[in-house]
Short mmCIF file of C-alpha atoms and ligand atoms in Angstrom, two decimals:
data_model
loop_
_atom_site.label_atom_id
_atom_site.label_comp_id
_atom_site.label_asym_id
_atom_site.label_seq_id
_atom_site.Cartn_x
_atom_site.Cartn_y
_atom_site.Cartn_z
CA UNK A 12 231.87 -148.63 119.81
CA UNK A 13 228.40 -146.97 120.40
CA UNK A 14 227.32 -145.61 123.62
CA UNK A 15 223.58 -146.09 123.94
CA UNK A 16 221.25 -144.91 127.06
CA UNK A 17 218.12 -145.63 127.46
CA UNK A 18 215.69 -142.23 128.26
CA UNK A 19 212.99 -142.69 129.81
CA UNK A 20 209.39 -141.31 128.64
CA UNK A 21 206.15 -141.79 129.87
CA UNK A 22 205.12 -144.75 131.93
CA UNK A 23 207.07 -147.68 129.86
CA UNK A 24 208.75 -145.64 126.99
CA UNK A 25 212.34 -145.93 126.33
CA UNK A 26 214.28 -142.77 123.88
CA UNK A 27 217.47 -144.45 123.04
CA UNK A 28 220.22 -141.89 123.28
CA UNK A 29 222.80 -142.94 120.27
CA UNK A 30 226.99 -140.80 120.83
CA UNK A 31 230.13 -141.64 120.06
CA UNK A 32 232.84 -142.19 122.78
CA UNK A 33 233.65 -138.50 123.80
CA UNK A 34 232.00 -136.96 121.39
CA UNK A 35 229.76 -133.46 121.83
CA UNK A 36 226.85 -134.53 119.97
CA UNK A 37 224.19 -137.35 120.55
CA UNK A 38 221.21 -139.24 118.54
CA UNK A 39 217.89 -140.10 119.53
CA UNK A 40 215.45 -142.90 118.14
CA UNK A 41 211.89 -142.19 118.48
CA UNK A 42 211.67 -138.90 121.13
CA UNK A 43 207.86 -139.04 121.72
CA UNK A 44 208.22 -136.46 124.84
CA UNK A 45 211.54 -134.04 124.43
CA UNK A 46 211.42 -132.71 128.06
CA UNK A 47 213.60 -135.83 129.15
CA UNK A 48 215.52 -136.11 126.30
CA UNK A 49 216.63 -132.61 126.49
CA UNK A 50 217.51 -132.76 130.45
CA UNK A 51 219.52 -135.59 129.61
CA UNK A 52 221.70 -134.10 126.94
CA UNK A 53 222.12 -130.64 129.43
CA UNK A 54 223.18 -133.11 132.03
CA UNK A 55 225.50 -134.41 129.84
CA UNK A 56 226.65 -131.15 127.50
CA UNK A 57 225.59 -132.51 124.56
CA UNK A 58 223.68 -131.18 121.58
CA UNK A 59 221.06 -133.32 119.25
CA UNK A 60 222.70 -133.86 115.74
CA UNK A 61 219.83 -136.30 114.41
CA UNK A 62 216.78 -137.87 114.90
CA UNK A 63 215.85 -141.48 113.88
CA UNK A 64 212.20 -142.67 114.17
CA UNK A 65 210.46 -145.71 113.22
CA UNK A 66 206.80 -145.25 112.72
CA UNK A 67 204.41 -142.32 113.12
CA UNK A 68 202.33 -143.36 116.51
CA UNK A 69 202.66 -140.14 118.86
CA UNK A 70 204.90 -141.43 121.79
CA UNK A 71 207.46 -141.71 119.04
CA UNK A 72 207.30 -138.77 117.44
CA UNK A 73 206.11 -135.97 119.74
CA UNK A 74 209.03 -134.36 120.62
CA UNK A 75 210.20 -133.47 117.24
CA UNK A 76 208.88 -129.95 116.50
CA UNK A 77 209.82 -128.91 119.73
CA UNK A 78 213.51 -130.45 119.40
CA UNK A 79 213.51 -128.70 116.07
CA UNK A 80 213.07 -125.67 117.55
CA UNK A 81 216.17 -125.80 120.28
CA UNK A 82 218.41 -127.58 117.56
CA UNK A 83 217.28 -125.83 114.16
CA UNK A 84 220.13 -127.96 112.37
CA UNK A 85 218.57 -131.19 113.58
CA UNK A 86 218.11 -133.88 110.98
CA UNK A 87 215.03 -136.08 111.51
CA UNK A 88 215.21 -139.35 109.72
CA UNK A 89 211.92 -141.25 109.33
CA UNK A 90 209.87 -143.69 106.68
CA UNK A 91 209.17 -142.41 103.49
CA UNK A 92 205.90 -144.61 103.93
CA UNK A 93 203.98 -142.39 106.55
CA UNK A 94 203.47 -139.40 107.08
CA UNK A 95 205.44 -137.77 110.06
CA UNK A 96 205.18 -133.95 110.49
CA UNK A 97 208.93 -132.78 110.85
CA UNK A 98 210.64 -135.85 108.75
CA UNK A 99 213.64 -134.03 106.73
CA UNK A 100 215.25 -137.25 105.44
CA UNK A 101 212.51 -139.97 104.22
CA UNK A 102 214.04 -143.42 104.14
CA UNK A 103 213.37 -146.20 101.81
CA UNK A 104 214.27 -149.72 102.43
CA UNK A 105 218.39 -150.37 102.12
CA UNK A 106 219.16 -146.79 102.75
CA UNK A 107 222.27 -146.21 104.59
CA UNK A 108 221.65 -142.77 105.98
CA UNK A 109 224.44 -140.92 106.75
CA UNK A 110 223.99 -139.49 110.19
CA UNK A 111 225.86 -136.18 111.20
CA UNK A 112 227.55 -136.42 114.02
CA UNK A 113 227.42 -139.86 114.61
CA UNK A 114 230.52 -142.46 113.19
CA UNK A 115 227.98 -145.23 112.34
CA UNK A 116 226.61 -147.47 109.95
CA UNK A 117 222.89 -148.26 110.19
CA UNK A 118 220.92 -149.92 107.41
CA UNK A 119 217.27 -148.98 107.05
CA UNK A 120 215.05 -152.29 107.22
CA UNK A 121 211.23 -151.81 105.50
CA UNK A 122 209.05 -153.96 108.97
CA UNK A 123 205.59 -153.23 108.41
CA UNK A 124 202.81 -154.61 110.57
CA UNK A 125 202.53 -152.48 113.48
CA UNK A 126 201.92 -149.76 111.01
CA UNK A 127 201.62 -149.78 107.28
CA UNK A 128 205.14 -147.90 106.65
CA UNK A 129 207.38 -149.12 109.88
CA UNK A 130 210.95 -148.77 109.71
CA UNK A 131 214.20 -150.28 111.80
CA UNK A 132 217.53 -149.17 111.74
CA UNK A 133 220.25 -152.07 111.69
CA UNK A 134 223.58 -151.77 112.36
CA UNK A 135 226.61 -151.96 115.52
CA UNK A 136 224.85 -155.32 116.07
CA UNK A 137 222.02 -153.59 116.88
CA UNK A 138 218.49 -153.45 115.84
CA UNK A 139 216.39 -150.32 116.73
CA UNK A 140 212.79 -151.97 115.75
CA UNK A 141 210.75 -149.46 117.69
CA UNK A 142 207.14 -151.30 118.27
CA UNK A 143 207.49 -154.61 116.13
CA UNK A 144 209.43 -156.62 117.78
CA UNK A 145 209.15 -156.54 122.14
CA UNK A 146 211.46 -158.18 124.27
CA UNK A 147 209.32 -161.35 124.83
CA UNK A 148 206.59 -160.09 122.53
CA UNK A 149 205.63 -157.89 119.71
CA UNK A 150 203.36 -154.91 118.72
CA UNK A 151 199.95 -155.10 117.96
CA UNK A 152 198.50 -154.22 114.30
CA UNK A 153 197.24 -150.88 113.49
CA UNK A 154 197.38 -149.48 110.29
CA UNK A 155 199.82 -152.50 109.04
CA UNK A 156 198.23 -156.51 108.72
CA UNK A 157 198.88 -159.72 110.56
CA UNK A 158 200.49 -161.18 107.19
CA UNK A 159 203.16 -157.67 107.20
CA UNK A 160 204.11 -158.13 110.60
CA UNK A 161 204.20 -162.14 111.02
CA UNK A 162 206.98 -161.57 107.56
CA UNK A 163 208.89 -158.55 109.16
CA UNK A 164 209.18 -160.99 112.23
CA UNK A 165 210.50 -163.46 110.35
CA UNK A 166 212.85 -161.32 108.39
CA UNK A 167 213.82 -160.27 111.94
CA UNK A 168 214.39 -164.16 113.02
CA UNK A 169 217.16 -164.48 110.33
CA UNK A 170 219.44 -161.83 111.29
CA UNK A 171 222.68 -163.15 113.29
CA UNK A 172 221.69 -164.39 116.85
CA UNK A 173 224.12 -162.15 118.85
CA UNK A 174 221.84 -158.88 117.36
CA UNK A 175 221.38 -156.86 120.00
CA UNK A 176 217.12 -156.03 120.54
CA UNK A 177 216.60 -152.19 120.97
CA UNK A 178 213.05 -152.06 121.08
CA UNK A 179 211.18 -148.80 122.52
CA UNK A 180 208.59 -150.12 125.55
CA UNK A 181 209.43 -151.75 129.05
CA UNK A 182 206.81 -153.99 128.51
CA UNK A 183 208.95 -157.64 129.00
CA UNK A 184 207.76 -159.16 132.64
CA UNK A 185 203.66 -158.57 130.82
CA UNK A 186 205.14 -160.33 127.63
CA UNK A 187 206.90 -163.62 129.21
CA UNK A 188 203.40 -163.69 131.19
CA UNK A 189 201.61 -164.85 128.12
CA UNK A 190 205.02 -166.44 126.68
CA UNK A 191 204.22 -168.75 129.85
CA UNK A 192 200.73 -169.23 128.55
CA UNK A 193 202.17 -170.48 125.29
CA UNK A 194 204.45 -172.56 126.31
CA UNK A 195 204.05 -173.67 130.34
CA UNK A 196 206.97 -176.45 129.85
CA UNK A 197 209.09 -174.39 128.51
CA UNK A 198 212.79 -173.94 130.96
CA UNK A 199 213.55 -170.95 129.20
CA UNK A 200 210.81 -169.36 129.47
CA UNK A 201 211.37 -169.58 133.30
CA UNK A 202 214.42 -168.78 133.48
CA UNK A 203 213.96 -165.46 131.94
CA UNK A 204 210.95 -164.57 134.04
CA UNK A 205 213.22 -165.06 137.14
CA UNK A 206 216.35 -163.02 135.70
CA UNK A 207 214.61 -159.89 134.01
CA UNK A 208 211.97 -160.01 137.21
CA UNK A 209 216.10 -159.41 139.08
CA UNK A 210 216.57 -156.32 136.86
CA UNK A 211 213.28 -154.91 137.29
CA UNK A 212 213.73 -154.92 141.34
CA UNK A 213 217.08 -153.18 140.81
CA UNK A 214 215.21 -150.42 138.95
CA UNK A 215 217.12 -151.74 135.79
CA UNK A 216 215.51 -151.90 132.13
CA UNK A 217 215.27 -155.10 130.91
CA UNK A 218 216.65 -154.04 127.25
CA UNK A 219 218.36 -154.72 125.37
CA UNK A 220 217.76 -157.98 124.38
CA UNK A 221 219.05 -159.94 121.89
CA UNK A 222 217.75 -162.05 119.09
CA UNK A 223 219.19 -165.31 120.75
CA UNK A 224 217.03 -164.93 124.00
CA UNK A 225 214.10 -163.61 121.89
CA UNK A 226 214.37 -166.68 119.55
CA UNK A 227 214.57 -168.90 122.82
CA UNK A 228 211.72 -167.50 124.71
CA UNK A 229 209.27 -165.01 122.16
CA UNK A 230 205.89 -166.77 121.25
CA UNK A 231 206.12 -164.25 118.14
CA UNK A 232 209.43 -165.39 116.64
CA UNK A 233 208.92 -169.07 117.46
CA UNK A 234 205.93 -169.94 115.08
CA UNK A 235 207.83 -173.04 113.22
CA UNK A 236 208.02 -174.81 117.04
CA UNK A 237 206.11 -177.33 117.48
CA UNK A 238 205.54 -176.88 120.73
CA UNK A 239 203.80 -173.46 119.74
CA UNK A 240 202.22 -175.00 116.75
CA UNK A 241 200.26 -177.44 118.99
CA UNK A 242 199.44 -174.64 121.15
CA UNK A 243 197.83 -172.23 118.37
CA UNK A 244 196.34 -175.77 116.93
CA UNK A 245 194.43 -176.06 120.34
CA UNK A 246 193.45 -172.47 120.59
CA UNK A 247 191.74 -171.99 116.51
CA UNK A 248 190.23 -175.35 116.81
CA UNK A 249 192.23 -177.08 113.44
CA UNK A 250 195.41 -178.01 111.67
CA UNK A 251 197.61 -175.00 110.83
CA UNK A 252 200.25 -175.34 108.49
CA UNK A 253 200.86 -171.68 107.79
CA UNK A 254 203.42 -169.60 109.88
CA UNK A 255 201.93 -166.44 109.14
CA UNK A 256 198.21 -167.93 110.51
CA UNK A 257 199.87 -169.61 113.08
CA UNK A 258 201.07 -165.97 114.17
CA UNK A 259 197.66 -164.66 113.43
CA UNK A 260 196.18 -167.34 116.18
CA UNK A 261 198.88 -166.44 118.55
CA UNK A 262 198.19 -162.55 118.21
CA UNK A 263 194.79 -162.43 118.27
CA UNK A 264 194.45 -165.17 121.37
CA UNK A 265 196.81 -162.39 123.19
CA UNK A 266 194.86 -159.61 122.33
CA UNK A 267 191.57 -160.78 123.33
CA UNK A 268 192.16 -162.85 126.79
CA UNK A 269 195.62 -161.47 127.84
CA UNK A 270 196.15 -157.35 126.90
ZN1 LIG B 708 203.49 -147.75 117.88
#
């Protein structure tokens, strides 16, 4: 069984810290800033075996040369599709990397959308999915398109519901505010407002999450709902029978009156 601690980094960053039970050696996905990263593993003894990142936006990647430098061993995992400064191991969709000092089995997952070469690592019933998929919401589209990502959020919509959502921004309580928009009738929707709203006032993250609540309450993953259907109908203006415009409407309606 996996320990994993969230880091955090910036104003709304999460580094997930990845060890085995007792061991001397720890993982991190996506170490934009290594100053907290490395305070963590002193305060903990622990020394960085490996790096795992998903995509090549800065407050992902930042830390690497400098956690290069203190661990000179360090393996830093990363898609073969962009071009990260410090990558030693490009992945390639299917990979199984094998990790030093870790005793896990992840499975690299090809998500592009946010950015044109995105990456995920799946495994431990987890999903690390760095900025495509949010807890209540997903990333925006950079160098990727709105077809890429509404496809890698699908793909992400079939894996089993008890996947746990390790996804790298606090940003839920913003994302259920336009979930609400979507969907004002909806019970879940409400109900997760008032119980991640609890862990936010106890200074708690709200990750993870996992695929059953994001299925239940994520405008994003629920594009074959009617009830969102009707809502992205309303908002284009005509009939939409395709899920990847229907997530196109829903995207673009956030990122212009919303964001
Ligand atoms: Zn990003």
């Amino acid at each position: 069984m996996l320990q994993i601690t969230p880091i955090k980094a910036f104003d709304d960053n999460y580094i997930w810290a990845l060890r085995n039970p007792g061991a001397s050696t720890a993982v991190a996905v996506d170490p934009g800033d290594e100053t907290p990263l490395l305070n963590w593993l002193q305060e903990n003894s622990l020394t960085l075996s490996a790096v795992l990142l998903t995509h090549h936006h800065y407050d992902h990647v930042g830390g690497v040369p400098e956690l290069r430098e203190a661990f000179p061993d360090l393996k830093v995992f990363g898609p073969a599709g962009e071009s990260i400064k410090g990558v030693t191991e490009p992945l390639h969709e299917g990979d199984r990397p094998l990790i030093p000092g870790l005793d896990a089995d992840f499975q690299v997952l090809e998500l592009p959308g946010h950015t044109a070469g995105h990456i995920a690592y799946l495994g431990e019933q987890a999903l690390f999915c760095g900025d495509t998929l949010f807890a209540a919401g997903c990333g925006r589209v950079f160098d990727g398109t709105m077809t890429q990502l509404a496809n890698s959020l699908q793909r992400i919509a079939q894996l089993p519901a008890e996947t746990k959502i390790y996804c790298a921004h606090e940003y839920t309580l913003d994302n259920l505010g336009f979930a609400r928009w979507v969907e004002p009738e909806s019970e879940a929707v409400m109900q997760r407002i008032d119980s991640e709203q609890a862990k936010r006032q106890n200074g708690e993250p709200t990750l993870p999450s996992t695929l059953q609540l994001e299925l239940a309450t994520n405008p994003f993953l629920r594009t074959q709902v009617p009830s969102i259907v009707t809502a992205a109908e309303k908002v284009a203006g005509k009939t939409l029978t395709d899920h990847a415009e229907i997530f196109m409407v829903i995207r673009q309606w956030k990122d212009r009156e919303y964001d």
